[in-house]
JSON list of C-alpha atoms in Angstrom, two decimals:
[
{"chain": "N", "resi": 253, "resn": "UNK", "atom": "CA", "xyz": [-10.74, -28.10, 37.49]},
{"chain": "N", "resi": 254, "resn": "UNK", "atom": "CA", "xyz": [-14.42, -27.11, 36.73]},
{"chain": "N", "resi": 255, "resn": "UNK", "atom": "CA", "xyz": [-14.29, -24.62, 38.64]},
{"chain": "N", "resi": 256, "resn": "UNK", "atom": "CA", "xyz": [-11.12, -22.80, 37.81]},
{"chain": "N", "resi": 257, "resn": "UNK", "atom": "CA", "xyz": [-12.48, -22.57, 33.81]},
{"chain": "N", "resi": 258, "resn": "UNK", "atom": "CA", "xyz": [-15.72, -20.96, 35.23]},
{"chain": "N", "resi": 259, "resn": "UNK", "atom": "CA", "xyz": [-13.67, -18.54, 37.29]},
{"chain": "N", "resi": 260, "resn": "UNK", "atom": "CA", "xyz": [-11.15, -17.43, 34.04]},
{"chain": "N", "resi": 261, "resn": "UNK", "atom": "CA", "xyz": [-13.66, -17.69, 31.84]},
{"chain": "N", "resi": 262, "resn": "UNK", "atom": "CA", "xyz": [-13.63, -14.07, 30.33]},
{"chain": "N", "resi": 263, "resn": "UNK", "atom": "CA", "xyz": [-9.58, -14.71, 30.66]},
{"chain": "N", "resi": 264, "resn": "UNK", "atom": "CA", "xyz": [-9.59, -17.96, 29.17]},
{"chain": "N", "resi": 265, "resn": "UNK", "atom": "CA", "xyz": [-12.21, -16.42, 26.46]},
{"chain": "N", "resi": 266, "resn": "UNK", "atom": "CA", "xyz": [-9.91, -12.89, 26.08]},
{"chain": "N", "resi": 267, "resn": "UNK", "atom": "CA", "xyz": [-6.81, -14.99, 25.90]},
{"chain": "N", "resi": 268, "resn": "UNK", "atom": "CA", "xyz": [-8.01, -17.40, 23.15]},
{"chain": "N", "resi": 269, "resn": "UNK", "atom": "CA", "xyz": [-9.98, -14.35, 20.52]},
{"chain": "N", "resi": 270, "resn": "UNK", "atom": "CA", "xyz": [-6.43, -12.59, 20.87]},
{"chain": "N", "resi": 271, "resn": "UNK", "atom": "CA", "xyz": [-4.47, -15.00, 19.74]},
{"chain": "N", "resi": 272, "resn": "UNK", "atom": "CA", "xyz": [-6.33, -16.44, 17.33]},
{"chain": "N", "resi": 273, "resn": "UNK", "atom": "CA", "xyz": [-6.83, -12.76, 15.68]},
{"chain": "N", "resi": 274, "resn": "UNK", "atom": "CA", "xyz": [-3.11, -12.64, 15.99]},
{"chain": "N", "resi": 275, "resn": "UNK", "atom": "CA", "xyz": [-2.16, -15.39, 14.56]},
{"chain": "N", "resi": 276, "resn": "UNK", "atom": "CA", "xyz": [-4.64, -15.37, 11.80]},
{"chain": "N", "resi": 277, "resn": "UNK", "atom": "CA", "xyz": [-3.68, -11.95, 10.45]},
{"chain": "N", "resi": 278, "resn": "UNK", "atom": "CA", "xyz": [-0.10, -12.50, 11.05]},
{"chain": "N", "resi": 279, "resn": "UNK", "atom": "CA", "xyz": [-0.83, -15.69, 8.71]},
{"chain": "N", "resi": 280, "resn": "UNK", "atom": "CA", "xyz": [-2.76, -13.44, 6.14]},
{"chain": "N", "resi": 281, "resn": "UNK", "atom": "CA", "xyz": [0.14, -10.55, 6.38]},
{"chain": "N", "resi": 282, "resn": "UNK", "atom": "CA", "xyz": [2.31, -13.16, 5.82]},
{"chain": "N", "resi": 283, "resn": "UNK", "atom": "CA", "xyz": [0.95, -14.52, 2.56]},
{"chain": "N", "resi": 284, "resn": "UNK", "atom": "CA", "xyz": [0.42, -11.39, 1.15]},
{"chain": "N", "resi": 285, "resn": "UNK", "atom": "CA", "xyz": [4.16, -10.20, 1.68]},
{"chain": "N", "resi": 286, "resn": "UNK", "atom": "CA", "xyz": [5.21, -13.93, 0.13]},
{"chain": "N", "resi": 287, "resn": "UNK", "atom": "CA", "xyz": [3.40, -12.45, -3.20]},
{"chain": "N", "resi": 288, "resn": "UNK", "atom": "CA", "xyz": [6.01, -10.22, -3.28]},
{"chain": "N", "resi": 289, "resn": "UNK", "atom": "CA", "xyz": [9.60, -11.32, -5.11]},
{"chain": "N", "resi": 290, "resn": "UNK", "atom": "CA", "xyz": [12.31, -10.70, -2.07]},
{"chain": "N", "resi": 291, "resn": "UNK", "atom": "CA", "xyz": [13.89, -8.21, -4.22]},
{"chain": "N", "resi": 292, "resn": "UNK", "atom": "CA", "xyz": [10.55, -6.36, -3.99]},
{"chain": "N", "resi": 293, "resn": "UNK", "atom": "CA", "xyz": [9.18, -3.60, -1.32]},
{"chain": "N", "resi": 294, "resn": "UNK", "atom": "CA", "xyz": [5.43, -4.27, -0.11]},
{"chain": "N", "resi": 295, "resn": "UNK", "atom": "CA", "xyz": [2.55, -2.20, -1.17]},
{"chain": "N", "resi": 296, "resn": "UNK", "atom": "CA", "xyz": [1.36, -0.78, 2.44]},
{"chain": "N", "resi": 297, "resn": "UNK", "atom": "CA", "xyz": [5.63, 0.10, 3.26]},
{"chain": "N", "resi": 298, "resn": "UNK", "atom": "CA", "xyz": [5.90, 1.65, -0.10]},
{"chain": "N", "resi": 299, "resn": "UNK", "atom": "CA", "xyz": [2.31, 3.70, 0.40]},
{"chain": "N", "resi": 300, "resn": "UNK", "atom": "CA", "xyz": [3.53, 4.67, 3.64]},
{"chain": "N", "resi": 301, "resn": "UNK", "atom": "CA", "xyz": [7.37, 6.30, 1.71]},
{"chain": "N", "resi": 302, "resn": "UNK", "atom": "CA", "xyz": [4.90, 8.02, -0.58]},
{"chain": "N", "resi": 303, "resn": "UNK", "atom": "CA", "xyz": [2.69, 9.72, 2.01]},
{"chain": "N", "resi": 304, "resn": "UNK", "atom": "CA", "xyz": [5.48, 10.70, 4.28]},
{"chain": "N", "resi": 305, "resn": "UNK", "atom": "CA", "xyz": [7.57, 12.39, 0.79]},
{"chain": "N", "resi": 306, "resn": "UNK", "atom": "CA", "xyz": [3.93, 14.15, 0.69]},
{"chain": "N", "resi": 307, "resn": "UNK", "atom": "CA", "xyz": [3.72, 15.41, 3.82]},
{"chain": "N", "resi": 308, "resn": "UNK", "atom": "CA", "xyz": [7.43, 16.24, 4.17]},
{"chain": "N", "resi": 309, "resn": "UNK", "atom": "CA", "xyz": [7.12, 18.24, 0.19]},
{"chain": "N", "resi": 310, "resn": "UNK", "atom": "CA", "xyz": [3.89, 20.11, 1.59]},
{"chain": "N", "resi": 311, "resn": "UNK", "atom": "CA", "xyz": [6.21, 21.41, 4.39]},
{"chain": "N", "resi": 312, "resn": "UNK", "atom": "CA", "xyz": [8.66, 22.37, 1.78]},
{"chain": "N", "resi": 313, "resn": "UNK", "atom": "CA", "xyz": [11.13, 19.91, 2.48]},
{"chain": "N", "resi": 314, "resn": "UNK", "atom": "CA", "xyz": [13.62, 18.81, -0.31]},
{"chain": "N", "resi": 315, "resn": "UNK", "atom": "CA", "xyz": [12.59, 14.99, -0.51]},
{"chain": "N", "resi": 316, "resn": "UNK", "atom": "CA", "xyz": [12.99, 12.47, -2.53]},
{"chain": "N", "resi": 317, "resn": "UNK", "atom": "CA", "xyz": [11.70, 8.84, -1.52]},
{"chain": "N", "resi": 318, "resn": "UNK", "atom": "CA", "xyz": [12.71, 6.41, -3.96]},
{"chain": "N", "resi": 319, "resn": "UNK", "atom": "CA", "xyz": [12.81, 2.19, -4.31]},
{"chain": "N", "resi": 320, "resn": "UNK", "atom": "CA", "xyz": [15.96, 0.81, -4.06]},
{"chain": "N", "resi": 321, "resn": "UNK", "atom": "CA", "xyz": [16.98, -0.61, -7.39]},
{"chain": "N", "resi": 322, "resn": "UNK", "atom": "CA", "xyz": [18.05, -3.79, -5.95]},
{"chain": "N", "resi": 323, "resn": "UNK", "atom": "CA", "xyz": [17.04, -3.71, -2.65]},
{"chain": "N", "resi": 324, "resn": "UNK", "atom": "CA", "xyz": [13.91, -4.37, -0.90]},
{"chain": "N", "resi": 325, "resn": "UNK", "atom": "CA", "xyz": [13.75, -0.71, 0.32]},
{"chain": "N", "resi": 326, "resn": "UNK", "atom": "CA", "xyz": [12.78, 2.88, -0.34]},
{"chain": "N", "resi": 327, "resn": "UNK", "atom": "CA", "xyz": [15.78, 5.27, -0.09]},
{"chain": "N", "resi": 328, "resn": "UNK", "atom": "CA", "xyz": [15.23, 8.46, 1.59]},
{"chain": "N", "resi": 329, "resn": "UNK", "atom": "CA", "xyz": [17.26, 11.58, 0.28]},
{"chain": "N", "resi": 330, "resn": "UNK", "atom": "CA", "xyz": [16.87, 14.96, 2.00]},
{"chain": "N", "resi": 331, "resn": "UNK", "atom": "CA", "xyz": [18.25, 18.34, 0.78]},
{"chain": "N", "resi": 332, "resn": "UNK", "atom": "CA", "xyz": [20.46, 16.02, -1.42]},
{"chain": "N", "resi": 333, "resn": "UNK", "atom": "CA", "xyz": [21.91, 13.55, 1.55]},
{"chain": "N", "resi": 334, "resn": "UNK", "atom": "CA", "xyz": [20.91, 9.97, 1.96]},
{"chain": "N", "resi": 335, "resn": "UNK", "atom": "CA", "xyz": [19.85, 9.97, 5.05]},
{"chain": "N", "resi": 336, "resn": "UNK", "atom": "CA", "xyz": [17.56, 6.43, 5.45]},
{"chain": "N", "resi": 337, "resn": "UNK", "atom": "CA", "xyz": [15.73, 3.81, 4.43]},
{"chain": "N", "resi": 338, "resn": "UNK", "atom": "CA", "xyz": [12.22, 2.87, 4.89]},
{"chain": "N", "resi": 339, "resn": "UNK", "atom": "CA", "xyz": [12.44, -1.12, 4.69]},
{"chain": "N", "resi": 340, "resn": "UNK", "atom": "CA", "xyz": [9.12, -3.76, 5.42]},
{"chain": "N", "resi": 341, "resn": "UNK", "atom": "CA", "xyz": [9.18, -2.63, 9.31]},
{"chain": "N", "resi": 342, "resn": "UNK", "atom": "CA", "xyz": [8.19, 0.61, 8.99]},
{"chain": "N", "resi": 343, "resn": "UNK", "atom": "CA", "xyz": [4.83, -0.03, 7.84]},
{"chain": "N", "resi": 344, "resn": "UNK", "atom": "CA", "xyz": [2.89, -0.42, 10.94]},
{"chain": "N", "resi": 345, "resn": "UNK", "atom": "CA", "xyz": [1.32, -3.28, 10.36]},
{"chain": "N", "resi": 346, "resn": "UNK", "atom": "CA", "xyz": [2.27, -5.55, 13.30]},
{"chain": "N", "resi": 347, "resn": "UNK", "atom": "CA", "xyz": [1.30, -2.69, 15.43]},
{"chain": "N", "resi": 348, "resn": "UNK", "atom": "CA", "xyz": [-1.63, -2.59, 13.94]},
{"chain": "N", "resi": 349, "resn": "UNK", "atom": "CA", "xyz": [-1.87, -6.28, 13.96]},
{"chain": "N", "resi": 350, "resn": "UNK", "atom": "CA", "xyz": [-1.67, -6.32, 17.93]},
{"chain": "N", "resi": 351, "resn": "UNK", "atom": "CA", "xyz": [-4.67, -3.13, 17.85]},
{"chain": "N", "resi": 352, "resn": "UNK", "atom": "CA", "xyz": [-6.97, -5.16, 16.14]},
{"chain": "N", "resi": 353, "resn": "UNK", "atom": "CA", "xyz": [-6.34, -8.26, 18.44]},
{"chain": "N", "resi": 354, "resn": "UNK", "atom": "CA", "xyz": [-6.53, -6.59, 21.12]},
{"chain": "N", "resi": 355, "resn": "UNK", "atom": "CA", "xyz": [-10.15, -4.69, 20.24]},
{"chain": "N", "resi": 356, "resn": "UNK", "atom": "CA", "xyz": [-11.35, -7.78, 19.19]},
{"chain": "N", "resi": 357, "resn": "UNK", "atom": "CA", "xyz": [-10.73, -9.92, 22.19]},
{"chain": "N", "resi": 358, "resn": "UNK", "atom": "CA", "xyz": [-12.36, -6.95, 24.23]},
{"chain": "N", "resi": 359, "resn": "UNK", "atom": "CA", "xyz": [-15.06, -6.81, 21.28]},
{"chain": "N", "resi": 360, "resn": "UNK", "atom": "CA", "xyz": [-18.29, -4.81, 21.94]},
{"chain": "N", "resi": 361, "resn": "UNK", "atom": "CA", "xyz": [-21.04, -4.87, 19.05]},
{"chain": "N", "resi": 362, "resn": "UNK", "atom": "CA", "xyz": [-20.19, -5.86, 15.73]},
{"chain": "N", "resi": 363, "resn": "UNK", "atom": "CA", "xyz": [-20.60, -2.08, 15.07]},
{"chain": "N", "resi": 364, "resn": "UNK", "atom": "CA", "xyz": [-18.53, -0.45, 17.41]},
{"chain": "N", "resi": 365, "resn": "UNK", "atom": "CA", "xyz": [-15.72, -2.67, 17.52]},
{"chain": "N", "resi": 366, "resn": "UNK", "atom": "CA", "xyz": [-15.88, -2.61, 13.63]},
{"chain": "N", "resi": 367, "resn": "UNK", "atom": "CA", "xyz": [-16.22, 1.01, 13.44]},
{"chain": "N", "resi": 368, "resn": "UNK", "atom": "CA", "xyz": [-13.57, 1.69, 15.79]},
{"chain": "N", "resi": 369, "resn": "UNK", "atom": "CA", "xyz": [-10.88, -0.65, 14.33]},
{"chain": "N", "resi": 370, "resn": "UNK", "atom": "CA", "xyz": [-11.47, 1.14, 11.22]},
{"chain": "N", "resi": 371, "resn": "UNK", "atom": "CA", "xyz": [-10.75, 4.24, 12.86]},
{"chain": "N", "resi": 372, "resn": "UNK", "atom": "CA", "xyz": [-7.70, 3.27, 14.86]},
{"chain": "N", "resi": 373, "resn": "UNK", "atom": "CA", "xyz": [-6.12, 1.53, 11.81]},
{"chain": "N", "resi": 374, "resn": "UNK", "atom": "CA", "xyz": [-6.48, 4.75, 10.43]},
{"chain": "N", "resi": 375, "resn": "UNK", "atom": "CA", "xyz": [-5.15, 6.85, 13.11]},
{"chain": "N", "resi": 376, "resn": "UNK", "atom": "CA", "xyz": [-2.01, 4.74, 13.62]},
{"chain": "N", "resi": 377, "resn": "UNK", "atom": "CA", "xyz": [-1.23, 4.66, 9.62]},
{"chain": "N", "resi": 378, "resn": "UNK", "atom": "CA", "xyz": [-1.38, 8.66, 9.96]},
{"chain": "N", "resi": 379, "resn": "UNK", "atom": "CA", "xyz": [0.58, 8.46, 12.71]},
{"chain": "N", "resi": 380, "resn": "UNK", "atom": "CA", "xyz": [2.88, 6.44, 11.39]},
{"chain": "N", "resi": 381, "resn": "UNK", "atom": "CA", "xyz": [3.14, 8.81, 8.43]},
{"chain": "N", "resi": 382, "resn": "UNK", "atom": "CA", "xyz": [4.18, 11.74, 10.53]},
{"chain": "N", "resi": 383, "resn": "UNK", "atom": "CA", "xyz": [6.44, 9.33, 12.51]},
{"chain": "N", "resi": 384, "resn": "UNK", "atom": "CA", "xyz": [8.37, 8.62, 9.68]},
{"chain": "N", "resi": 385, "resn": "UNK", "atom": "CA", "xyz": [8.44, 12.11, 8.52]},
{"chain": "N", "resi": 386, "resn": "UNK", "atom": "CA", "xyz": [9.40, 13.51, 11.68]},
{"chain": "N", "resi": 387, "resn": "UNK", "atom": "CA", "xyz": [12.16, 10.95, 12.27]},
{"chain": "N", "resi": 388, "resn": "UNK", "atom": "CA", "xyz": [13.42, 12.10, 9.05]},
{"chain": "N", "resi": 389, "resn": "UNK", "atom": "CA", "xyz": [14.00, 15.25, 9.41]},
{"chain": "N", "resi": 390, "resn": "UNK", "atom": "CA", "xyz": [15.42, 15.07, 13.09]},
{"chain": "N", "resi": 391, "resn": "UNK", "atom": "CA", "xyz": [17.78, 11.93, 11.99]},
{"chain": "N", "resi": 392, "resn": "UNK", "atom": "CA", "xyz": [18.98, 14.51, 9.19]},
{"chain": "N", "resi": 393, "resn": "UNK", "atom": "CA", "xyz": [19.22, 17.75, 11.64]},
{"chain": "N", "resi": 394, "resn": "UNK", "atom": "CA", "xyz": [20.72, 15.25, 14.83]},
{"chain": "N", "resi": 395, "resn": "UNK", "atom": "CA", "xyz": [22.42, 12.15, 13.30]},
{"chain": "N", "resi": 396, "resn": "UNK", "atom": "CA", "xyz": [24.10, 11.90, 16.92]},
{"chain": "N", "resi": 397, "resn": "UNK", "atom": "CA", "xyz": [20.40, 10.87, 17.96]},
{"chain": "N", "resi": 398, "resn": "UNK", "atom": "CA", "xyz": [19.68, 8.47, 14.91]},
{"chain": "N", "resi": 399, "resn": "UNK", "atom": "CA", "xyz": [19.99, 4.93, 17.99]},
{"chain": "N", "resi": 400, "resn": "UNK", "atom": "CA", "xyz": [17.91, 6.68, 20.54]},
{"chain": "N", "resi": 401, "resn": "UNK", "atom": "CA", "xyz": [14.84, 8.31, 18.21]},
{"chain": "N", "resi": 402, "resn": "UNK", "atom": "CA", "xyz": [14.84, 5.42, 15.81]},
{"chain": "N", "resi": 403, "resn": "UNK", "atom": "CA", "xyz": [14.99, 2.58, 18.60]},
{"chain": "N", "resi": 404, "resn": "UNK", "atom": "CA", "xyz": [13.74, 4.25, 21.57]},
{"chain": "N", "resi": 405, "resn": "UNK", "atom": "CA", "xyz": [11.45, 7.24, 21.14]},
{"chain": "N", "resi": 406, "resn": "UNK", "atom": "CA", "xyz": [9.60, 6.23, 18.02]},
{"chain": "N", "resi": 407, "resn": "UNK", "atom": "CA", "xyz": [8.64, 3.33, 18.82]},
{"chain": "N", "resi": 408, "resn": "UNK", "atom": "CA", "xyz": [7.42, 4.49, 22.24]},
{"chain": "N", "resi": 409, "resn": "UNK", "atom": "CA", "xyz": [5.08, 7.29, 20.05]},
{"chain": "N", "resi": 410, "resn": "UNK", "atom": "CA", "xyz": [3.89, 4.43, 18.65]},
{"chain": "N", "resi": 411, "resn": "UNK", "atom": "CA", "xyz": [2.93, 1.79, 20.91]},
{"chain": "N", "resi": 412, "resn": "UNK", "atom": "CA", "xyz": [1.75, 4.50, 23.67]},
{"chain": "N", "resi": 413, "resn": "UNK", "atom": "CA", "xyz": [-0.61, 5.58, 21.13]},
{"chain": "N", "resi": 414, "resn": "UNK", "atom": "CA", "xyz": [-2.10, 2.09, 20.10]},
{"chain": "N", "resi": 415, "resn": "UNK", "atom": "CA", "xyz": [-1.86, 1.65, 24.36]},
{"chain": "N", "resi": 416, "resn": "UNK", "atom": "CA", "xyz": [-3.95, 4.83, 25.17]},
{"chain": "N", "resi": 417, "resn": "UNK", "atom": "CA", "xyz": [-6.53, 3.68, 22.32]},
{"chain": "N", "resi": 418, "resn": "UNK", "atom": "CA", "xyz": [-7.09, 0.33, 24.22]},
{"chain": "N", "resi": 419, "resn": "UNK", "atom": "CA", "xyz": [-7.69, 2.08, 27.36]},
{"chain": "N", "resi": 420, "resn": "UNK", "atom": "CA", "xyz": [-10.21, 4.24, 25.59]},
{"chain": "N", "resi": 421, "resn": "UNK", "atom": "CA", "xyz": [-11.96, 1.26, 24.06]},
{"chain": "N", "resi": 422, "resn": "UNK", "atom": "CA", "xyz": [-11.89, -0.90, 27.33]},
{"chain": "N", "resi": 423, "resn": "UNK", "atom": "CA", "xyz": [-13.31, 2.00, 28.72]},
{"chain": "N", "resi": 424, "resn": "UNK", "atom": "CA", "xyz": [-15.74, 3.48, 26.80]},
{"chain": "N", "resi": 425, "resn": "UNK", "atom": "CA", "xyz": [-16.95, 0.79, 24.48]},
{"chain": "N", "resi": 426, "resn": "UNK", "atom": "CA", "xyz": [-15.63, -2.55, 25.38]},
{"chain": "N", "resi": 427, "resn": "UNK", "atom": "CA", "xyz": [-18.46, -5.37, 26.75]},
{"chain": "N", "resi": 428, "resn": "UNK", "atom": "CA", "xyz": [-16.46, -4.63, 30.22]},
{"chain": "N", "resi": 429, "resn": "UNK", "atom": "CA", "xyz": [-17.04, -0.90, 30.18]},
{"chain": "N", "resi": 430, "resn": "UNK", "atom": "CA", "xyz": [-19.44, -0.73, 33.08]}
]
């Protein structure tokens, strides 16, 4: 048995710092969406509404992004027609959740692997900005798409992006790197 734990060590020792990161900032996530009454919206979902009605009114887009009165959601009007919501999902957070797990089990310095989950946190919120922008406007120009972009290709954007950061950090600054 000894020596199968020496052999998957660094597996053993990946496995374990992933899901303990996981499940600790799931935990923290959780609490901090429990502080909010259930007919509420979030902080981070209802930041993310604003910036993408920012981006979408510095493209001249008619936009309105609004909370739900009674729901926990931000209602998304464009040139007039409802078109969406943006609901607790849409936020990013569990993707960005798994990006920090993931850096962290493959950790480098405290520097670099501090430094560049900083930067990738920011990189997938932006991302996620323009991802909800863009599926805005192309669920109000092709409704007939609304299942595919929304459930398929979206999410793809997403998680391919967090994916090709991993392989850059393995790569270039993980402790495996060499």
């Amino acid at each position: 048995m000894k020596k199968y734990l020496v052999q998957f060590k660094p597996f053993l020792i990946f496995v374990s710092i992933f899901f303990l990161t996981y499940i600790v900032l799931t935990l923290i996530y959780k609490f901090y969406l429990n502080s909010y009454q259930a007919e509420d919206l979030d902080g981070v979902t209802m930041m993310c509404g604003r910036n993408s009605e920012q981006l979408l009114k510095l493209l001249n887009y008619d936009i309105i992004i609004q909370k739900s009165s009674q729901n926990p959601w931000q209602e998304i009007i464009l040139n007039g027609k409802y078109i969406a919501r943006i609901t607790e999902g849409c936020n990013a957070v569990s993707v960005m959740i798994l990006f920090v797990s993931f850096v962290a089990a493959f950790s480098a310095s405290f520097k670099k692997t501090f430094l560049f989950i900083i930067l990738g946190l920011l990189s997938i919120y932006v991302l996620n900005v323009i991802r909800i922008s863009l599926l805005i406007v192309l669920v109000y120009n092709f409704p007939q798409y609304t299942q595919f972009l929304h459930g398929t290709f979206f999410p793809l954007m997403i998680y391919g992006y967090v994916f090709i950061l991993w392989i850059f950090w393995i790569n270039r600054f993980s402790k495996y790197a060499k």
